[in-house]
Coordinates of C-alpha atoms and ligand atoms in Angstrom, one line a residue:
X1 CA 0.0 0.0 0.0
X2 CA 1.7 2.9 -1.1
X3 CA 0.5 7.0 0.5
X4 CA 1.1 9.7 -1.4
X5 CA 2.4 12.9 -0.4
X6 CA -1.4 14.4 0.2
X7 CA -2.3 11.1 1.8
X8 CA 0.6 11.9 4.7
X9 CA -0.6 15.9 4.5
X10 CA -1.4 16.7 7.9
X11 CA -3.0 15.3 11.1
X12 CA -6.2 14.2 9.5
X13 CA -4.3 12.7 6.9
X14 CA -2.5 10.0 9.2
X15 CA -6.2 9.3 10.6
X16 CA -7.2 8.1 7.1
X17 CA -4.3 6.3 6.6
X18 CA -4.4 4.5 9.9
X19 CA -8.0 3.4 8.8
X20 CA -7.2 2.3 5.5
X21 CA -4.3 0.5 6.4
X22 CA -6.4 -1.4 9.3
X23 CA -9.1 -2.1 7.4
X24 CA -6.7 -4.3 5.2
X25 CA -4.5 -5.3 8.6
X26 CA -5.4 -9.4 7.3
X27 CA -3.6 -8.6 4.0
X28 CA -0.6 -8.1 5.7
X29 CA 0.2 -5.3 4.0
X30 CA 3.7 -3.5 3.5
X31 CA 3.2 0.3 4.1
X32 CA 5.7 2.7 1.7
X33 CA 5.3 6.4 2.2
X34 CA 6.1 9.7 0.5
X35 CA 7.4 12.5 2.0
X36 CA 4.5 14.8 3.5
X37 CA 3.1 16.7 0.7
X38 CA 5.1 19.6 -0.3
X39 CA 8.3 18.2 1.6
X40 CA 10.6 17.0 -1.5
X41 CA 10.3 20.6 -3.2
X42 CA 11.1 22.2 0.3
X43 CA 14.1 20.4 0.3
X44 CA 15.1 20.6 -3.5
X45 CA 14.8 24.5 -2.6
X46 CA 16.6 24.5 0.1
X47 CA 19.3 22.2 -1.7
X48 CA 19.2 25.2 -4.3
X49 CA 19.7 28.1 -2.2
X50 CA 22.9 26.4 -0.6
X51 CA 24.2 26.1 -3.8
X52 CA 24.0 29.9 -4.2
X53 CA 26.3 29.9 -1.3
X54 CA 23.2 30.5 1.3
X55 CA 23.0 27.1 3.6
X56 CA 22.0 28.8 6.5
X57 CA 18.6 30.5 4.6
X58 CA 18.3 26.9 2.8
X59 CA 17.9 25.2 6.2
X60 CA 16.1 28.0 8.3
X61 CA 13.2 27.8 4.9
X62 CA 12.8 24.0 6.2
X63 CA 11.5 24.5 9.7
X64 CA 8.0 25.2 8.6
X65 CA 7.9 21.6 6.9
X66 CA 10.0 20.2 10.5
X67 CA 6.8 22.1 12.3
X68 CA 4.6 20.1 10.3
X69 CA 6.0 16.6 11.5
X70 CA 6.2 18.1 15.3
X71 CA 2.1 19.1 14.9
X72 CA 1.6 15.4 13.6
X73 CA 3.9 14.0 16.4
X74 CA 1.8 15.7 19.1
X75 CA -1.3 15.1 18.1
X76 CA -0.7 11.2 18.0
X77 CA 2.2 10.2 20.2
X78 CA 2.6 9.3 23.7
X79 CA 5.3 10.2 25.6
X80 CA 7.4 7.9 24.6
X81 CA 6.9 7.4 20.6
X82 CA 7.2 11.3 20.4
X83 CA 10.7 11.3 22.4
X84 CA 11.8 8.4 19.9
X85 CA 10.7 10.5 17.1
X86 CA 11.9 13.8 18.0
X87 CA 15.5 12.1 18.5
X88 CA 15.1 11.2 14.9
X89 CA 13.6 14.6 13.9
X90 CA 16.8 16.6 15.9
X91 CA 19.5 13.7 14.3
X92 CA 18.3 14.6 10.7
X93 CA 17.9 18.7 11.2
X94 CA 21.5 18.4 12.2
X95 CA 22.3 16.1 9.9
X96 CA 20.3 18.8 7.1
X97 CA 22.6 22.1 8.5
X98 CA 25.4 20.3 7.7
X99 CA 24.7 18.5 4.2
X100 CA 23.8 21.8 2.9
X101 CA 26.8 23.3 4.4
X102 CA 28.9 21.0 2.7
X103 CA 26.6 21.7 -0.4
X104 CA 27.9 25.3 -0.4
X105 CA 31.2 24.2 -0.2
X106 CA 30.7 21.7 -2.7
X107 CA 32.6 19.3 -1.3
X108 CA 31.0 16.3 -2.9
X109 CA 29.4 15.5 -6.3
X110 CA 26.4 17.7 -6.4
X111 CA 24.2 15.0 -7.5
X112 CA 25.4 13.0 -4.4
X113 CA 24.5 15.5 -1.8
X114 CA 21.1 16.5 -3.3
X115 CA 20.0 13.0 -2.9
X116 CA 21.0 13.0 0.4
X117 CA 19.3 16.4 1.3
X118 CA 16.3 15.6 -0.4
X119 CA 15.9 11.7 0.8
X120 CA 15.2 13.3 4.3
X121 CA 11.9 14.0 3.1
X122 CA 10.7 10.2 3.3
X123 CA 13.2 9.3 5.8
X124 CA 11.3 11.0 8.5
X125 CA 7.4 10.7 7.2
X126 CA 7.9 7.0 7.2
X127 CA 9.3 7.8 10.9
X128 CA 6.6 9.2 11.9
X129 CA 3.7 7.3 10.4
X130 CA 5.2 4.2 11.7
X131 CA 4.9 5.7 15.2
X132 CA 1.9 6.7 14.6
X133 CA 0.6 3.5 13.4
X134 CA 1.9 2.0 16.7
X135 CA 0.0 4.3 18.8
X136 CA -2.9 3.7 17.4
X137 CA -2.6 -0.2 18.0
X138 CA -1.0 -1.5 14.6
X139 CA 2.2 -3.4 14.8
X140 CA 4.2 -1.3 12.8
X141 CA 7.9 -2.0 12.0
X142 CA 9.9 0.8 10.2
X143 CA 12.2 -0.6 7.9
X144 CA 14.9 1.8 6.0
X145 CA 14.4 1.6 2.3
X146 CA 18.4 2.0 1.3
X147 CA 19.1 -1.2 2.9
X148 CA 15.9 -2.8 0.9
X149 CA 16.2 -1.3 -2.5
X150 CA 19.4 -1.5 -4.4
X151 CA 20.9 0.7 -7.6
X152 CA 23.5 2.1 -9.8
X153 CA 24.8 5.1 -9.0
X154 CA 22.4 7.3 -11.3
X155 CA 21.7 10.0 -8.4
X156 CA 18.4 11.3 -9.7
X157 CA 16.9 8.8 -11.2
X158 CA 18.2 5.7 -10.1
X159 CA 17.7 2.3 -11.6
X160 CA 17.6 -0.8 -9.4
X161 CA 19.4 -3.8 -9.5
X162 CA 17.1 -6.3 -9.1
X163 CA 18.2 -9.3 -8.6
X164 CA 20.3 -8.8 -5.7
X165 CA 16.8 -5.7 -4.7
X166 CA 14.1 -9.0 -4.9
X167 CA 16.7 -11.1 -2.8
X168 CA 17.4 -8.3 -0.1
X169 CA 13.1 -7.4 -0.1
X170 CA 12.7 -10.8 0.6
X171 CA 15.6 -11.9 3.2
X172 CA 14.3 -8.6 5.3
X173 CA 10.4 -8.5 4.7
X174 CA 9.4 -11.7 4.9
X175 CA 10.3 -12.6 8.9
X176 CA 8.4 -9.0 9.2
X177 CA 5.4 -10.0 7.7
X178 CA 5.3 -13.6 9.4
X179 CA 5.6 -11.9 12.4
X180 CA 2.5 -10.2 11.7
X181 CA 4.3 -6.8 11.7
X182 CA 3.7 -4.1 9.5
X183 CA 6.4 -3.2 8.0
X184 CA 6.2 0.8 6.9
X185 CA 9.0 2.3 4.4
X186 CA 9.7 5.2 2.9
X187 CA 9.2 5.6 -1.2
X188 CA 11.7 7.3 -3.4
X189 CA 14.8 6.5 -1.8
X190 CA 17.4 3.6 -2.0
X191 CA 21.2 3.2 -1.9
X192 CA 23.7 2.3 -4.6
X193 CA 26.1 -0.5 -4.2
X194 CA 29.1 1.8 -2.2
X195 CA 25.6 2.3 0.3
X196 CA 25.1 5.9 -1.2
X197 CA 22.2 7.4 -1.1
X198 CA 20.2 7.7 -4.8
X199 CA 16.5 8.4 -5.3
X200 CA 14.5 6.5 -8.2
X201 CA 13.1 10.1 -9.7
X202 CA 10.3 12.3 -8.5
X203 CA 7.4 10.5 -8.2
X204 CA 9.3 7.7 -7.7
X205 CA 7.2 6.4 -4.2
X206 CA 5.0 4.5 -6.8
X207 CA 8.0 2.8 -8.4
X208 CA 9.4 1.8 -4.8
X209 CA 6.2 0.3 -4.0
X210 CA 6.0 -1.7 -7.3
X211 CA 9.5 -3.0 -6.3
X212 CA 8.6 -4.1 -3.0
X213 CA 5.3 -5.7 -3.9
X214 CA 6.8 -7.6 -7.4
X215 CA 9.3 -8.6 -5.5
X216 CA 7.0 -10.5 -2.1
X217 CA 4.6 -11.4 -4.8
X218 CA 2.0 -9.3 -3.6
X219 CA -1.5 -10.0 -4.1
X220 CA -1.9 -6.7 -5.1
X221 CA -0.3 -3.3 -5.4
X222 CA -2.3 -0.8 -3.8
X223 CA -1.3 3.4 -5.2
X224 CA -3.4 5.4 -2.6
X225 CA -3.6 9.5 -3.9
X226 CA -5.3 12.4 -3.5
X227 CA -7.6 11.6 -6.6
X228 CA -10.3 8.6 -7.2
X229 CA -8.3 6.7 -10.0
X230 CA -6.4 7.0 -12.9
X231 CA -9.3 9.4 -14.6
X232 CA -10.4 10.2 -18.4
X233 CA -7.5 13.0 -17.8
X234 CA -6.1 15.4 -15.9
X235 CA -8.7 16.9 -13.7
X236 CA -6.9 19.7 -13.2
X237 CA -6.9 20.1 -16.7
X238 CA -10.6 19.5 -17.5
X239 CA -12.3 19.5 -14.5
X240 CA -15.4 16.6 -16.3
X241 CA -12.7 14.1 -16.1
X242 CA -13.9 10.8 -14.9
X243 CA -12.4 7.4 -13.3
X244 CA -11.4 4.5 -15.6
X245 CA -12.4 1.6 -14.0
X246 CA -10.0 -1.1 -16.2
X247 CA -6.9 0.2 -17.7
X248 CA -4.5 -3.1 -19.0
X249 CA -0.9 -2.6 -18.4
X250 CA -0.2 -1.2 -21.9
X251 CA -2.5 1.4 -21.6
X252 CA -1.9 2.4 -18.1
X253 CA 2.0 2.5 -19.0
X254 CA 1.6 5.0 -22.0
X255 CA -0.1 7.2 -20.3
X256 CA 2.1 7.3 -17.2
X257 CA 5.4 7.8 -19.4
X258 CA 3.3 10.6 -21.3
X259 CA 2.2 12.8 -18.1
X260 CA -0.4 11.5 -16.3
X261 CA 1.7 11.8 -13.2
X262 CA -1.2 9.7 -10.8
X263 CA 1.4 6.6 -11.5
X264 CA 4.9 6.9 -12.1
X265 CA 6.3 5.7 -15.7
X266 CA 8.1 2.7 -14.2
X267 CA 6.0 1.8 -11.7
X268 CA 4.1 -0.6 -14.3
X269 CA 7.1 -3.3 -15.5
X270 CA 7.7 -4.9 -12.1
X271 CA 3.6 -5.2 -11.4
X272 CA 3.6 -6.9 -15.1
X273 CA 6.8 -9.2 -14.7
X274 CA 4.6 -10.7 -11.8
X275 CA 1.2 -10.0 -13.2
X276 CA 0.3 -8.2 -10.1
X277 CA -2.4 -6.2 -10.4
X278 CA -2.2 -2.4 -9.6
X279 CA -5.4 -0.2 -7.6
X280 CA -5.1 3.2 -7.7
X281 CA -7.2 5.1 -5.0
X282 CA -8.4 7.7 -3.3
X283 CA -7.4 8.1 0.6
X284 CA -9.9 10.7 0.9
X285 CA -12.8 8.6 -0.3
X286 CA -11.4 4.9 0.3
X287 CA -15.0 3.4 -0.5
X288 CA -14.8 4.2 -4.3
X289 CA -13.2 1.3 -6.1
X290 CA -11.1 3.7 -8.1
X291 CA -9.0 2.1 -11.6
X292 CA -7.9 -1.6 -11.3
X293 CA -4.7 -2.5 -13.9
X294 CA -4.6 -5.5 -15.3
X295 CA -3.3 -7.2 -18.2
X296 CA -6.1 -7.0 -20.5
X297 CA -8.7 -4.2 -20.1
X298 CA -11.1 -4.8 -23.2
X299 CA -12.6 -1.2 -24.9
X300 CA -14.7 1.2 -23.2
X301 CA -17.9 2.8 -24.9
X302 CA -15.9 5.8 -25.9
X303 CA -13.1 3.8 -27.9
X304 CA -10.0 5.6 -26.0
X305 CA -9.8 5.4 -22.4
X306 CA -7.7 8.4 -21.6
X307 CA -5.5 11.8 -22.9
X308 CA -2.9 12.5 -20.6
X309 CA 0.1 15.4 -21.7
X310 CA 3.4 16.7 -20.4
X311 CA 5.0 20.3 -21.3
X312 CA 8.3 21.7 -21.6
X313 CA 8.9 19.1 -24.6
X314 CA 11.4 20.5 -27.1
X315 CA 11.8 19.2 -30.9
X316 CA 14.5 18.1 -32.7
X317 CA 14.2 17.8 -37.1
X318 CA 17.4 16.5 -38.4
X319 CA 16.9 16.7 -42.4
X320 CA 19.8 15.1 -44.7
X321 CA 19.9 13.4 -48.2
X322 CA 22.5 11.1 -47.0
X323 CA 19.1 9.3 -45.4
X324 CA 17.9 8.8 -49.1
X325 CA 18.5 4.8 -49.2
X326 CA 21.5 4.5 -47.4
X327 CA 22.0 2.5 -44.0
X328 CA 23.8 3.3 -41.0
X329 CA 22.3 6.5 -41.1
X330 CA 19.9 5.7 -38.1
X331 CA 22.5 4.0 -36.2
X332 CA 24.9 7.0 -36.1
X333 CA 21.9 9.3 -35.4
X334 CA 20.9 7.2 -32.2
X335 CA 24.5 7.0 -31.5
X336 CA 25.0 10.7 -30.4
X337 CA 21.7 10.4 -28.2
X338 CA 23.6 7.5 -26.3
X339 CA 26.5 9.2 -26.4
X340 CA 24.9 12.3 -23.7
X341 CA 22.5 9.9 -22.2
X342 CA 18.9 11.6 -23.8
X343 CA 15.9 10.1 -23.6
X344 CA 14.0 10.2 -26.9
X345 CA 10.6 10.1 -26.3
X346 CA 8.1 10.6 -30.2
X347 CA 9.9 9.8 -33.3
X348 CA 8.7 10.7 -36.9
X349 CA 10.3 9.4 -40.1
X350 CA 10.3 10.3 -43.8
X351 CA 12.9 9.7 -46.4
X352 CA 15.1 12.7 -45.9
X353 CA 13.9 13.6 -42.1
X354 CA 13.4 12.9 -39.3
X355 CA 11.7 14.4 -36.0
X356 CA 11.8 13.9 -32.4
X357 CA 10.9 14.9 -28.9
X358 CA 12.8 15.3 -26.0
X359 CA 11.9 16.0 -22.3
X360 CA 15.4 16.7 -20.9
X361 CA 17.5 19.4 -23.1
X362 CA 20.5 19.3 -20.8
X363 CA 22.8 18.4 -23.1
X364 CA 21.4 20.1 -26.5
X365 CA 23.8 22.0 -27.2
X366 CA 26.4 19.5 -27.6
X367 CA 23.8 17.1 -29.2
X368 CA 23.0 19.7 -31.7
X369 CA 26.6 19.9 -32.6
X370 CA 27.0 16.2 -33.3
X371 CA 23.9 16.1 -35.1
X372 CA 25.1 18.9 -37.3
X373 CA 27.6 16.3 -38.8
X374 CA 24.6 14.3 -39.6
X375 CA 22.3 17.2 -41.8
X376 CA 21.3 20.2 -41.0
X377 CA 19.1 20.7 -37.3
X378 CA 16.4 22.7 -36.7
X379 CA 15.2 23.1 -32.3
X380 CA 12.2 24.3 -31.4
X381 CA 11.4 25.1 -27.7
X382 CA 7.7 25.0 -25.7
X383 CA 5.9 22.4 -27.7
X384 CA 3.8 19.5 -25.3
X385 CA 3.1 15.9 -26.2
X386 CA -0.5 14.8 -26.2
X387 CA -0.8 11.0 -25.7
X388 CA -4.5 9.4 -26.4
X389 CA -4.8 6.2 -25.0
X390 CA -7.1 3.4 -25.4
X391 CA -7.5 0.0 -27.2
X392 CA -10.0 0.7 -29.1
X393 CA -7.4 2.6 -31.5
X394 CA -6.6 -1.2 -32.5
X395 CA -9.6 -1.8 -33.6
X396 CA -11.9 1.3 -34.4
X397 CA -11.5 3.2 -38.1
X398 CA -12.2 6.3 -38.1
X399 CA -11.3 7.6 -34.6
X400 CA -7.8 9.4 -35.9
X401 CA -10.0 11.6 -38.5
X402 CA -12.3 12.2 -35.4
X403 CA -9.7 13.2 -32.9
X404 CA -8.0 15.1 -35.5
X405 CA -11.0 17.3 -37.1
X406 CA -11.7 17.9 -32.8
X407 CA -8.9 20.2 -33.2
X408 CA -8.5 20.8 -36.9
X409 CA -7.3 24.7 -36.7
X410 CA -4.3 23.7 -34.4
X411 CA -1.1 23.2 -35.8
X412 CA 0.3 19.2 -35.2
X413 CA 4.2 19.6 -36.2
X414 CA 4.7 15.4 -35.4
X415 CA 2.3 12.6 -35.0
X416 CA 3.1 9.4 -34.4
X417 CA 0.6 6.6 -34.1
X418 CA 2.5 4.4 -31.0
X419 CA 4.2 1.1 -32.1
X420 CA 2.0 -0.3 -29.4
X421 CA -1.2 0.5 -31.3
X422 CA -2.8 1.1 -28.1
X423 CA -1.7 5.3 -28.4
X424 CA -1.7 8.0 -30.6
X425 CA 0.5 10.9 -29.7
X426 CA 1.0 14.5 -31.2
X427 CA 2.6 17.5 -30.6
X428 CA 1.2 21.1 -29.9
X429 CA 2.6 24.3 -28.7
X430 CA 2.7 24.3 -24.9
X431 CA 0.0 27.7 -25.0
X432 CA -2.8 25.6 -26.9
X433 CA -2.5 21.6 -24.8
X434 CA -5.0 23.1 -22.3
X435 CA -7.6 23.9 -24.7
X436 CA -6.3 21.1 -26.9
X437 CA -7.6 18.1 -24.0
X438 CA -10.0 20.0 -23.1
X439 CA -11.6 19.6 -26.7
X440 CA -11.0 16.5 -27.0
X441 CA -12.1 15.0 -23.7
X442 CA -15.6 16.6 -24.4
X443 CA -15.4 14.9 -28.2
X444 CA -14.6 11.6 -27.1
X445 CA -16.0 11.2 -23.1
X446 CA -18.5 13.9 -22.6
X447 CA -21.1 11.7 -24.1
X448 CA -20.3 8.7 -22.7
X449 CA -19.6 9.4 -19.1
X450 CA -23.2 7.1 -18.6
X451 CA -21.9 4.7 -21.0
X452 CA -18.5 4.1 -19.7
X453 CA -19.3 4.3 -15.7
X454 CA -21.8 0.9 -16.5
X455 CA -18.5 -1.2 -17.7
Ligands
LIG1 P1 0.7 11.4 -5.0 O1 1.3 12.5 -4.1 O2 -0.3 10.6 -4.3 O3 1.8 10.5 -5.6 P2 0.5 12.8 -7.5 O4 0.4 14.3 -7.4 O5 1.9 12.3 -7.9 O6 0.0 12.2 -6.2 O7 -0.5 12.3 -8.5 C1 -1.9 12.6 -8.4 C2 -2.3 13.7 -9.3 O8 -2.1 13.3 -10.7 C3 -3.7 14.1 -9.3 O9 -4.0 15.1 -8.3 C4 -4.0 14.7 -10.7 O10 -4.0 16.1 -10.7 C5 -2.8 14.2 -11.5 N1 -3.2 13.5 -12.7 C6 -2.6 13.7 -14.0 N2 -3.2 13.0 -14.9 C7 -4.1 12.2 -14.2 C8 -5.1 11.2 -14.6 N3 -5.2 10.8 -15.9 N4 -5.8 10.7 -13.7 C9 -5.8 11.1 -12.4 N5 -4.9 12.0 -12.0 C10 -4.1 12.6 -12.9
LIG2 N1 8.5 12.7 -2.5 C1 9.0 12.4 -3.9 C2 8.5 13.4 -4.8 O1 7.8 14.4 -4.4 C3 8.6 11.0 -4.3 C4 7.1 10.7 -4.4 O2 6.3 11.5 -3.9 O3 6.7 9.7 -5.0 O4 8.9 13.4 -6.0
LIG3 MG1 3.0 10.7 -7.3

């Protein structure tokens, strides 16, 4: 069972969680944790302000998010549990002052130290749930998830090993859970091999969980948010978004990796290697059933089940005639994206060009230099992906022209209809997505909201 960041908010939060997590208590369920809402971006600031050389203002802009924990702490704890926690709270506020002092100084890789600022986060909600889990009569266990969950040294966006990560969940968990103990971790965080802190990414509690519970073959993996469900789309964005009740694997995986940050892109592979199946629900409303993922889904009424979209996407055309029926072209071209270690996320071919996405433009300029030896580049900033989900795209003519008419006067510069066949996926300037899912969610689901809530 995995508790987002609004699912460990405040007081009342750890109340709901407490019930959810007892209502299940014959499950026996392993609790993972994000840092309190809010928490991981205090940090990242913090971790950002000592690198400008100001550690002391870095640390002092925590204590709000410290008094949070201490308001939680005495509302739940006896004497006792809040003396064991406050130990904890005082060892890693110390600990904080002097990682970001040493961030000033830079006297470690940066990427080292932020992970260890910004783990603290989940370090000391999972703390502090676990002692208040015990107070309120469930027999909690807090286990630290850098000894459980092993990876490379990525900081950032670690990847787990998972061989020796399944053994180590196992050797540790299991004696927990036939102890009838809960055992309660933190997301996010793990340890590399030379026991360094990493973190799996932001967002990355979901991923943790999927780890843990792939690895005890869990009857289930359980994402509790702040939201009933993975929904038709953003409700933020279009606020008649709905629940899907089925999403399979596929479909729930494209639309995580394209934005629809409810799961966490990776969470989906370990949950499939073990055909677990995923629930994603609401904490604040725990008696909605929410979206169950499975391995098949079937089609809903409206043909596509969901549009989800990400921002700050920036495009890459590389046009040369040496592409005109020659190989090895392709091969060199991926080459320099290896080379600086960038993710490619839409490609579109033709004979002479070729287009393509990228989320992360650290490293653009030098990639557009290499590419330069290739054919002639063009960049353009501020574009978004839009990624329409749904099986019935295998099977339904006719709902491309219909998605695409929805929105004829906006200008597509790259489609690409997924290799999966379960997605189609455009790009749009970043001013126009809002209005752009907005369109299409009342095209394709408006109708059907009846329709699709019976299946
Ligand atoms: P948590 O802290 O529980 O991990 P997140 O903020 O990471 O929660 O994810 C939940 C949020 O994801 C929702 O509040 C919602 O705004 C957003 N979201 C984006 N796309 C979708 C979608 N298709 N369905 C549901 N929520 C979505
Ligand atoms: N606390 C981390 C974040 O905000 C991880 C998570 O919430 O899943 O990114
Ligand atoms: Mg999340």
């Amino acid at each position: 069972m995995k508790f987002g960041g609004t699912s460990v908010g405040d007081v009342a939060a750890f109340e709901r969680v407490f019930r959810i997590v007892s209502e299940q208590i014959d499950k026996r369920p392993v609790v993972v944790t994000s840092a309190m809402t809010k928490v991981t971006d205090a940090l990242l600031s913090a971790f950002d302000l000592a690198r400008k050389n100001e550690p002391e203002q870095g640390f002092e802009s925590l204590q709000p998010h410290f008094e949070r924990h201490v308001e939680v702490a005495e509302h739940y704890l006896g004497e006792d549990a809040k003396q064991k926690f406050y130990k904890e709270l005082e060892r890693a506020k110390s600990d904080l002052s002097e990682v970001l002092e040493r961030v000033s100084r830079r006297s470690l890789p940066v990427q080292l130290l932020k992970d260890v600022v910004v783990a603290y986060g989940e370090l000391l909600s999972s703390r502090l749930l676990t002692e208040v889990l015990r107070s309120k009569g469930i027999n909690a266990r807090h286990a630290d998830a850098r000894r459980l969950i092993m990876t490379d040294d990525e900081h950032g966006a670690a990847n787990p090993v998972w061989d020796e990560t399944e053994k180590i969940i196992q050797l540790e968990l299991n004696p927990v859970l036939k102890n009838d103990e809960v055992p309660v971790m933190g997301g996010f965080i793990a340890a590399s091999r030379s026991g360094e802190t990493t973190t799996l990414g932001r967002g990355g509690s979901d991923y943790s969980a999927a780890l843990i519970a792939a690895a005890l073959r869990a009857g289930e993996l359980q994402i509790w948010t702040d939201v009933t469900g993975v929904m038709t789309c953003d409700p933020r964005i279009a606020p008649a978004a709905y629940t899907i009740p089925v999403l399979s694997y596929e479909e729930a995986a494209e639309l995580a990796y394209f934005g629809a940050k409810v799961l966490h892109p990776k969470t989906i592979q370990p949950a499939v290697d073990f055909s677990i199946p995923v629930r994603v629900c609401n904490s604040w409303k725990p008696e909605e059933i929410g979206t169950m993922v499975l391995a098949e889904s079937g089609e809903a009424p409206s043909k596509i089940k969901s549009i989800a979209s990400k921002k700050g996407i920036t495009i890459l055309r590389i046009t040369s005639a040496r592409m005109l029926g020659s190989y090895g072209f392709m091969s060199a071209l991926f080459q320099v994206f290896e080379r600086h270690r960038a993710v490619i996320d839409v490609i579109s071919t033709s004979e002479v060009s070729l287009a393509l996405t990228l989320d992360n433009v650290n490293s653009l300029d030098q990639i557009v230099n290499d590419l330069k030896r290739l054919g002639a580049v063009e960049v353009e900033h501020g574009n978004a992906v839009v990624c329409v989900v749904g099986e019935g795209l295998r099977t339904t003519s006719g709902l491309a022209a219909k998605l695409f008419s929805t929105i004829s006067d906006v200008n597509i510069p790259l489609i690409s209809h997924g290799a999966s066949s379960v997605n189609v996926t455009f790009v749009v300037k970043e001013e126009v997505v809002g209005e752009v899912i907005k369109r299409l969610h009342d095209a394709f689901f408006t109708e059907n909201i009846a329709k699709d809530a019976q299946t």
